[in-house]
Short mmCIF file of C-alpha atoms and ligand atoms in Angstrom, two decimals:
data_model
loop_
_atom_site.label_atom_id
_atom_site.label_comp_id
_atom_site.label_asym_id
_atom_site.label_seq_id
_atom_site.Cartn_x
_atom_site.Cartn_y
_atom_site.Cartn_z
CA MET A 6 6.35 20.61 -22.68
CA GLU A 7 5.19 17.61 -24.66
CA PHE A 8 4.53 14.22 -23.03
CA ASP A 9 7.20 11.74 -24.13
CA PRO A 10 5.57 8.39 -25.09
CA GLN A 11 8.77 6.65 -23.89
CA ARG A 12 7.44 7.41 -20.37
CA LEU A 13 4.76 4.83 -21.18
CA ALA A 14 7.31 2.24 -22.30
CA GLN A 15 9.27 2.80 -19.06
CA ALA A 16 6.24 2.78 -16.71
CA ARG A 17 6.67 0.47 -13.72
CA HIS A 18 3.07 0.64 -12.44
CA LEU A 19 0.54 2.29 -14.78
CA LEU A 20 -2.87 3.37 -13.50
CA VAL A 21 -5.53 3.93 -16.19
CA PHE A 22 -8.53 5.92 -14.89
CA THR A 23 -11.54 6.12 -17.22
CA GLY A 24 -14.83 8.04 -17.40
CA ALA A 25 -17.77 8.03 -19.79
CA GLY A 26 -15.63 9.54 -22.57
CA VAL A 27 -13.79 6.25 -23.13
CA SER A 28 -17.10 4.67 -24.23
CA ALA A 29 -18.26 7.67 -26.29
CA GLU A 30 -16.81 6.25 -29.55
CA SER A 31 -18.74 3.03 -28.89
CA GLY A 32 -21.91 5.11 -29.19
CA ILE A 33 -22.62 5.18 -25.45
CA PRO A 34 -23.80 8.70 -24.55
CA THR A 35 -21.74 10.31 -21.78
CA PHE A 36 -23.54 11.02 -18.56
CA ARG A 37 -24.48 14.55 -19.52
CA ASP A 38 -25.89 13.70 -22.93
CA ALA A 39 -27.44 10.38 -21.84
CA LEU A 40 -30.66 12.33 -21.33
CA SER A 41 -32.37 12.51 -24.68
CA GLY A 42 -35.95 11.85 -25.70
CA LEU A 43 -38.21 10.99 -22.77
CA TRP A 44 -35.66 12.01 -20.20
CA GLU A 45 -34.41 15.26 -21.75
CA HIS A 46 -36.21 17.34 -19.12
CA PHE A 47 -34.54 15.44 -16.26
CA ASP A 48 -31.28 16.29 -14.54
CA PRO A 49 -29.14 13.10 -14.43
CA ALA A 50 -27.93 13.93 -10.95
CA ARG A 51 -31.61 13.89 -9.89
CA LEU A 52 -32.53 10.73 -11.84
CA ALA A 53 -29.47 8.76 -10.60
CA THR A 54 -30.61 8.83 -6.95
CA PRO A 55 -32.41 6.51 -4.51
CA GLN A 56 -35.08 9.21 -4.08
CA ALA A 57 -35.93 9.14 -7.80
CA PHE A 58 -36.22 5.35 -7.69
CA ARG A 59 -38.48 5.52 -4.61
CA GLU A 60 -40.69 8.16 -6.27
CA ASP A 61 -40.92 6.53 -9.72
CA PRO A 62 -39.24 3.10 -9.93
CA ALA A 63 -40.58 2.41 -13.44
CA LEU A 64 -39.15 5.67 -14.87
CA VAL A 65 -35.71 5.06 -13.34
CA TRP A 66 -35.66 1.33 -14.18
CA GLY A 67 -36.72 2.18 -17.77
CA TRP A 68 -33.85 4.66 -18.13
CA TYR A 69 -31.27 2.16 -16.91
CA GLU A 70 -32.65 -0.65 -19.06
CA TRP A 71 -32.45 1.71 -22.09
CA ARG A 72 -28.82 2.42 -21.19
CA ARG A 73 -28.11 -1.32 -20.65
CA LEU A 74 -29.65 -2.02 -24.07
CA LYS A 75 -27.32 0.59 -25.61
CA VAL A 76 -24.38 -1.22 -24.03
CA LEU A 77 -25.57 -4.65 -25.22
CA GLU A 78 -25.75 -3.24 -28.77
CA ALA A 79 -22.35 -1.52 -28.53
CA GLN A 80 -18.85 -2.82 -29.22
CA PRO A 81 -15.61 -1.94 -27.41
CA ASN A 82 -13.79 0.80 -29.36
CA PRO A 83 -10.02 1.21 -30.09
CA ALA A 84 -9.58 3.03 -26.76
CA HIS A 85 -10.85 0.01 -24.76
CA LEU A 86 -8.72 -2.32 -26.92
CA ALA A 87 -5.58 -0.19 -26.48
CA ILE A 88 -6.03 -0.25 -22.68
CA ALA A 89 -6.37 -4.06 -22.76
CA GLU A 90 -3.17 -4.20 -24.90
CA LEU A 91 -1.32 -1.92 -22.44
CA ALA A 92 -1.83 -4.49 -19.68
CA ARG A 93 0.21 -6.92 -21.79
CA ARG A 94 3.01 -4.36 -22.34
CA VAL A 95 3.76 -2.84 -18.92
CA PRO A 96 4.92 -4.71 -15.78
CA ARG A 97 1.84 -3.68 -13.79
CA LEU A 98 -1.46 -2.01 -14.79
CA THR A 99 -4.39 -1.06 -12.56
CA LEU A 100 -7.63 -0.14 -14.41
CA VAL A 101 -10.07 2.05 -12.44
CA THR A 102 -13.32 3.07 -14.12
CA GLN A 103 -16.23 5.33 -13.23
CA ASN A 104 -18.26 3.67 -15.99
CA VAL A 105 -21.08 1.22 -15.41
CA ASP A 106 -20.76 -0.54 -18.79
CA ASP A 107 -18.77 -3.77 -19.36
CA LEU A 108 -16.88 -2.61 -22.46
CA HIS A 109 -13.47 -2.78 -20.74
CA GLU A 110 -14.14 -6.43 -19.86
CA ARG A 111 -15.41 -7.18 -23.36
CA ALA A 112 -12.22 -5.61 -24.79
CA GLY A 113 -10.18 -8.12 -22.75
CA SER A 114 -9.32 -6.13 -19.59
CA SER A 115 -9.55 -8.06 -16.32
CA GLU A 116 -9.73 -7.04 -12.64
CA VAL A 117 -11.50 -3.80 -13.60
CA LEU A 118 -12.18 -1.66 -10.52
CA HIS A 119 -15.72 -0.26 -10.95
CA LEU A 120 -16.02 2.71 -8.56
CA HIS A 121 -19.66 3.38 -9.56
CA GLY A 122 -20.94 -0.19 -9.90
CA SER A 123 -22.31 -1.79 -13.05
CA LEU A 124 -25.44 -1.97 -15.20
CA HIS A 125 -24.92 -5.74 -15.27
CA THR A 126 -25.29 -6.52 -11.56
CA PRO A 127 -28.90 -5.61 -10.61
CA LYS A 128 -29.86 -6.12 -6.97
CA CYS A 129 -32.81 -5.80 -4.62
CA PHE A 130 -33.58 -2.24 -3.46
CA ALA A 131 -35.05 -3.62 -0.22
CA CYS A 132 -32.71 -6.42 0.90
CA ASN A 133 -29.64 -5.87 -1.36
CA ARG A 134 -29.62 -9.53 -2.54
CA PRO A 135 -28.20 -9.80 -6.07
CA PHE A 136 -31.01 -10.37 -8.60
CA ASN A 137 -30.79 -14.07 -9.41
CA GLY A 138 -33.09 -13.91 -12.42
CA GLN A 139 -32.07 -13.43 -16.02
CA LEU A 140 -32.77 -9.89 -17.30
CA PRO A 141 -34.41 -10.16 -20.74
CA VAL A 142 -33.14 -7.96 -23.58
CA PRO A 143 -35.49 -5.06 -22.82
CA GLU A 144 -38.29 -4.43 -25.33
CA LEU A 145 -38.04 -0.63 -25.24
CA PRO A 146 -39.29 1.78 -27.89
CA GLU A 147 -36.29 3.75 -29.23
CA GLN A 148 -36.65 6.68 -26.90
CA GLY A 149 -37.22 4.33 -24.03
CA ALA A 150 -40.14 4.49 -21.63
CA SER A 151 -41.09 3.57 -18.11
CA LEU A 152 -40.66 -0.10 -17.30
CA GLU A 153 -41.76 -1.88 -14.12
CA PRO A 154 -38.69 -3.35 -12.36
CA PRO A 155 -38.67 -7.12 -11.69
CA ARG A 156 -39.15 -8.39 -8.11
CA CYS A 157 -36.70 -10.00 -5.69
CA SER A 158 -37.27 -13.75 -5.27
CA GLY A 159 -36.22 -13.47 -1.62
CA CYS A 160 -38.36 -10.62 -0.31
CA ASN A 161 -40.44 -9.49 -3.31
CA GLY A 162 -38.73 -6.06 -3.15
CA LYS A 163 -38.12 -4.04 -6.33
CA ILE A 164 -34.94 -4.79 -8.30
CA ARG A 165 -32.68 -1.76 -8.88
CA PRO A 166 -29.61 -1.20 -11.08
CA GLY A 167 -26.31 -2.27 -9.44
CA VAL A 168 -24.88 1.24 -9.86
CA VAL A 169 -23.77 3.76 -7.19
CA TRP A 170 -26.31 6.59 -7.12
CA PHE A 171 -25.58 10.15 -5.98
CA GLY A 172 -25.65 10.20 -2.20
CA GLU A 173 -24.65 6.52 -2.00
CA ALA A 174 -21.31 5.27 -0.74
CA LEU A 175 -18.84 3.82 -3.24
CA PRO A 176 -17.85 0.13 -2.91
CA GLN A 177 -15.29 0.26 -0.11
CA GLN A 178 -12.87 -2.37 -1.42
CA ALA A 179 -12.76 -0.94 -4.97
CA LEU A 180 -12.14 2.56 -3.61
CA LYS A 181 -9.43 1.33 -1.24
CA ASP A 182 -7.67 -0.56 -4.04
CA ALA A 183 -7.95 2.48 -6.35
CA PHE A 184 -6.43 4.83 -3.75
CA LYS A 185 -3.63 2.33 -3.08
CA ALA A 186 -2.82 2.14 -6.80
CA ALA A 187 -2.91 5.97 -7.01
CA ASP A 188 -0.35 6.10 -4.17
CA GLU A 189 1.95 3.54 -5.83
CA CYS A 190 1.74 4.24 -9.57
CA ASP A 191 4.41 6.20 -11.46
CA LEU A 192 2.16 7.09 -14.42
CA LEU A 193 -1.60 7.74 -14.52
CA LEU A 194 -3.59 8.12 -17.76
CA SER A 195 -6.93 9.88 -17.05
CA VAL A 196 -9.12 9.06 -20.07
CA GLY A 197 -12.48 10.69 -20.92
CA THR A 198 -13.56 12.15 -17.64
CA SER A 199 -14.72 15.63 -16.71
CA GLY A 200 -13.45 15.02 -13.17
CA LEU A 201 -16.60 16.46 -11.58
CA VAL A 202 -17.77 13.55 -9.47
CA GLN A 203 -16.37 12.92 -6.00
CA PRO A 204 -14.66 11.02 -4.50
CA ALA A 205 -13.56 9.33 -7.80
CA ALA A 206 -12.10 12.63 -9.04
CA GLN A 207 -9.51 12.44 -6.23
CA ILE A 208 -7.70 9.51 -7.88
CA PRO A 209 -5.67 11.44 -10.50
CA LEU A 210 -4.82 14.24 -8.06
CA ARG A 211 -3.63 11.76 -5.46
CA ALA A 212 -1.25 10.21 -7.99
CA LEU A 213 0.07 13.62 -9.11
CA HIS A 214 0.68 14.70 -5.51
CA GLN A 215 2.79 11.62 -4.73
CA GLY A 216 5.00 12.34 -7.74
CA ALA A 217 3.41 10.28 -10.54
CA THR A 218 3.13 11.70 -14.05
CA LEU A 219 -0.50 12.53 -14.91
CA VAL A 220 -1.75 12.57 -18.53
CA HIS A 221 -5.29 13.74 -19.40
CA ILE A 222 -6.71 12.31 -22.65
CA ASN A 223 -9.81 14.25 -23.70
CA PRO A 224 -11.07 16.29 -26.70
CA GLN A 225 -11.37 19.13 -24.18
CA PRO A 226 -7.92 20.53 -23.31
CA HIS A 227 -7.06 20.35 -19.60
CA THR A 228 -5.28 23.28 -17.93
CA CYS A 229 -2.29 21.62 -16.33
CA SER A 230 -1.40 23.07 -12.95
CA ALA A 231 1.75 21.16 -12.08
CA PRO A 232 4.99 19.91 -13.64
CA GLY A 233 4.42 16.23 -14.42
CA GLU A 234 0.88 16.96 -15.67
CA TYR A 235 0.10 16.79 -19.41
CA SER A 236 -2.96 17.18 -21.64
CA LEU A 237 -3.29 15.19 -24.89
CA VAL A 238 -6.22 16.74 -26.77
CA GLY A 239 -8.33 14.44 -28.92
CA PRO A 240 -10.60 11.39 -28.87
CA ALA A 241 -9.28 8.47 -26.83
CA GLY A 242 -9.97 6.08 -29.71
CA GLN A 243 -7.26 7.88 -31.70
CA ILE A 244 -4.85 9.08 -28.99
CA LEU A 245 -4.40 5.76 -27.14
CA PRO A 246 -3.56 3.56 -30.18
CA GLN A 247 -1.19 6.32 -31.37
CA LEU A 248 0.52 6.39 -27.92
CA LEU A 249 0.99 2.61 -28.02
CA ARG A 250 2.52 2.76 -31.51
CA GLN A 251 4.92 5.53 -30.44
CA ALA A 252 5.88 3.76 -27.21
CA PHE A 253 6.08 0.13 -28.30
CA GLY A 254 6.47 0.40 -32.08
C1 BV8 B 17 -20.96 10.08 -2.13
C2 BV8 B 17 -23.33 5.70 -11.69
C3 BV8 B 17 -21.27 10.09 0.23
C4 BV8 B 17 -24.77 6.02 -11.93
C5 BV8 B 17 -22.33 7.86 -11.13
C6 BV8 B 17 -20.95 19.16 -3.96
C7 BV8 B 17 -19.59 19.26 -4.19
C8 BV8 B 17 -18.79 18.12 -4.33
C9 BV8 B 17 -19.36 16.85 -4.22
C10 BV8 B 17 -20.71 16.77 -3.98
C11 BV8 B 17 -21.51 17.89 -3.86
N1 BV8 B 17 -22.78 17.50 -3.66
C12 BV8 B 17 -22.83 16.15 -3.64
C13 BV8 B 17 -21.56 15.68 -3.82
C14 BV8 B 17 -21.14 14.28 -3.86
C15 BV8 B 17 -21.51 13.67 -5.19
C16 BV8 B 17 -20.87 14.44 -6.33
O1 BV8 B 17 -19.70 14.30 -6.60
N2 BV8 B 17 -21.69 15.27 -7.01
C17 BV8 B 17 -21.13 16.05 -8.11
C18 BV8 B 17 -22.12 16.03 -9.29
C19 BV8 B 17 -20.88 17.47 -7.63
N3 BV8 B 17 -20.94 12.32 -5.15
C20 BV8 B 17 -21.69 11.32 -4.67
O2 BV8 B 17 -22.84 11.44 -4.31
C21 BV8 B 17 -20.99 9.99 -4.54
N4 BV8 B 17 -21.27 9.43 -3.24
O3 BV8 B 17 -20.36 11.13 -2.10
O4 BV8 B 17 -21.47 9.45 -1.03
C22 BV8 B 17 -21.52 9.03 1.21
C23 BV8 B 17 -20.44 8.51 1.95
C24 BV8 B 17 -20.68 7.53 2.89
C25 BV8 B 17 -21.97 7.02 3.08
C26 BV8 B 17 -23.04 7.51 2.30
C27 BV8 B 17 -22.81 8.53 1.36
C28 BV8 B 17 -21.50 9.01 -5.59
C29 BV8 B 17 -21.09 9.47 -6.97
C30 BV8 B 17 -21.39 8.37 -7.98
C31 BV8 B 17 -22.56 8.79 -8.85
N5 BV8 B 17 -22.77 7.77 -9.90
N6 BV8 B 17 -22.51 6.88 -12.03
C32 BV8 B 17 -25.07 6.16 -13.38
O5 BV8 B 17 -24.16 5.99 -14.23
O6 BV8 B 17 -26.24 6.41 -13.69
S1 BV8 B 17 -21.43 9.23 -11.61
C33 BV8 B 17 -21.60 9.46 -13.31
O7 BV8 B 17 -21.28 10.82 -13.59
C34 BV8 B 17 -20.58 8.69 -14.12
O8 BV8 B 17 -20.26 7.46 -13.54
C35 BV8 B 17 -19.36 9.58 -14.20
O9 BV8 B 17 -18.41 9.24 -13.24
C36 BV8 B 17 -19.89 10.92 -13.78
C37 BV8 B 17 -19.63 11.97 -14.77
O10 BV8 B 17 -20.39 11.62 -15.98
P1 BV8 B 17 -19.98 12.26 -17.46
O11 BV8 B 17 -19.75 13.71 -17.29
O12 BV8 B 17 -20.81 11.80 -18.61
O13 BV8 B 17 -18.74 11.52 -17.72
P2 BV8 B 17 -17.49 12.15 -17.49
O14 BV8 B 17 -17.42 12.93 -16.23
O15 BV8 B 17 -16.64 10.99 -17.56
O16 BV8 B 17 -17.42 13.26 -18.75
C38 BV8 B 17 -17.32 12.82 -20.09
C39 BV8 B 17 -15.91 13.30 -20.51
O17 BV8 B 17 -15.51 12.60 -21.65
C40 BV8 B 17 -15.92 14.78 -20.87
O18 BV8 B 17 -14.81 15.43 -20.25
C41 BV8 B 17 -15.74 14.77 -22.40
O19 BV8 B 17 -14.99 15.88 -22.87
C42 BV8 B 17 -14.97 13.51 -22.59
N7 BV8 B 17 -15.09 12.87 -23.90
C43 BV8 B 17 -16.12 12.91 -24.78
N8 BV8 B 17 -15.82 12.16 -25.86
C44 BV8 B 17 -14.58 11.64 -25.67
C45 BV8 B 17 -14.10 12.08 -24.43
N9 BV8 B 17 -12.90 11.74 -23.95
C46 BV8 B 17 -12.13 10.95 -24.72
N10 BV8 B 17 -12.52 10.47 -25.93
C47 BV8 B 17 -13.73 10.79 -26.44
N11 BV8 B 17 -14.11 10.31 -27.64
ZN1 ZN B 18 -35.02 -8.55 -1.69
#
């Protein structure tokens, strides 16, 4: 059964849930393929941890600064722009992202719920104070390299990326708001996520189980297990603008 784009035009409360795939067409490597060059022999799940930062702060800080540089150099793609446009078309839209880039904001989306934090809010590893300095555009050789993290002006601790590492708790308020939206929405678009990481991966399932329609948008087909679940196969940068044209003309 095909998904009827009119469902989008009739949505009362739309939840858009995004993963790294929504930024892929902006040239931002997804989490799995973010490890090239210097880091290719590292497992991201091992590098994105407090332990890795404790063991080798310069290696971890260098990796995140390389990724932040990639984001600074990138532009929002048609998928980000279509999501920002959707907020102007439906009565209510909640945007929940697993991504740590600011491309949704730069595309014009507001009130973005970041379940895994952001590359743009560094903080102190020791006292948790936000870093009040200005991060320079990192001078990194292409493949990146180790880079000593700056120091906290309050306690001289090492500054860390403002992301949620494996083993760390998600921001409570963002998670609460995301679960509430999953319980209330009548349509959820899950865009560019492999759905591997918990507890974020619960969001689409929670919506489906309360009776919302769930649509996966991904070049990888998704085996749909329930009525009300659909899989649109292709890149988000093509599928989303096409959906908007079909739904709103
Ligand atoms: C927690 C920030 C407890 C950092 C990230 C065993 C079983 C189950 C769970 C666990 C387990 N062992 C440990 C856990 C828990 C663990 C977890 O889920 N591990 C997984 C790997 C099994 N979770 C945690 O640790 C979480 N915390 O549980 O804390 C706790 C509670 C209380 C108190 C203390 C502790 C924290 C998880 C957050 C980790 N941080 N990001 C950073 O970015 O560096 S997660 C990171 O990986 C990303 O944010 C993303 O969410 C996730 C997946 O990355 P990718 O695979 O790259 O992206 P994605 O999944 O989105 O896949 C890309 C998709 O896009 C693909 O499907 C591809 O086909 C598609 N695509 C490609 N191109 C396109 C496209 N789609 C559309 N268009 C395209 N053009
Ligand atoms: Zn500090």
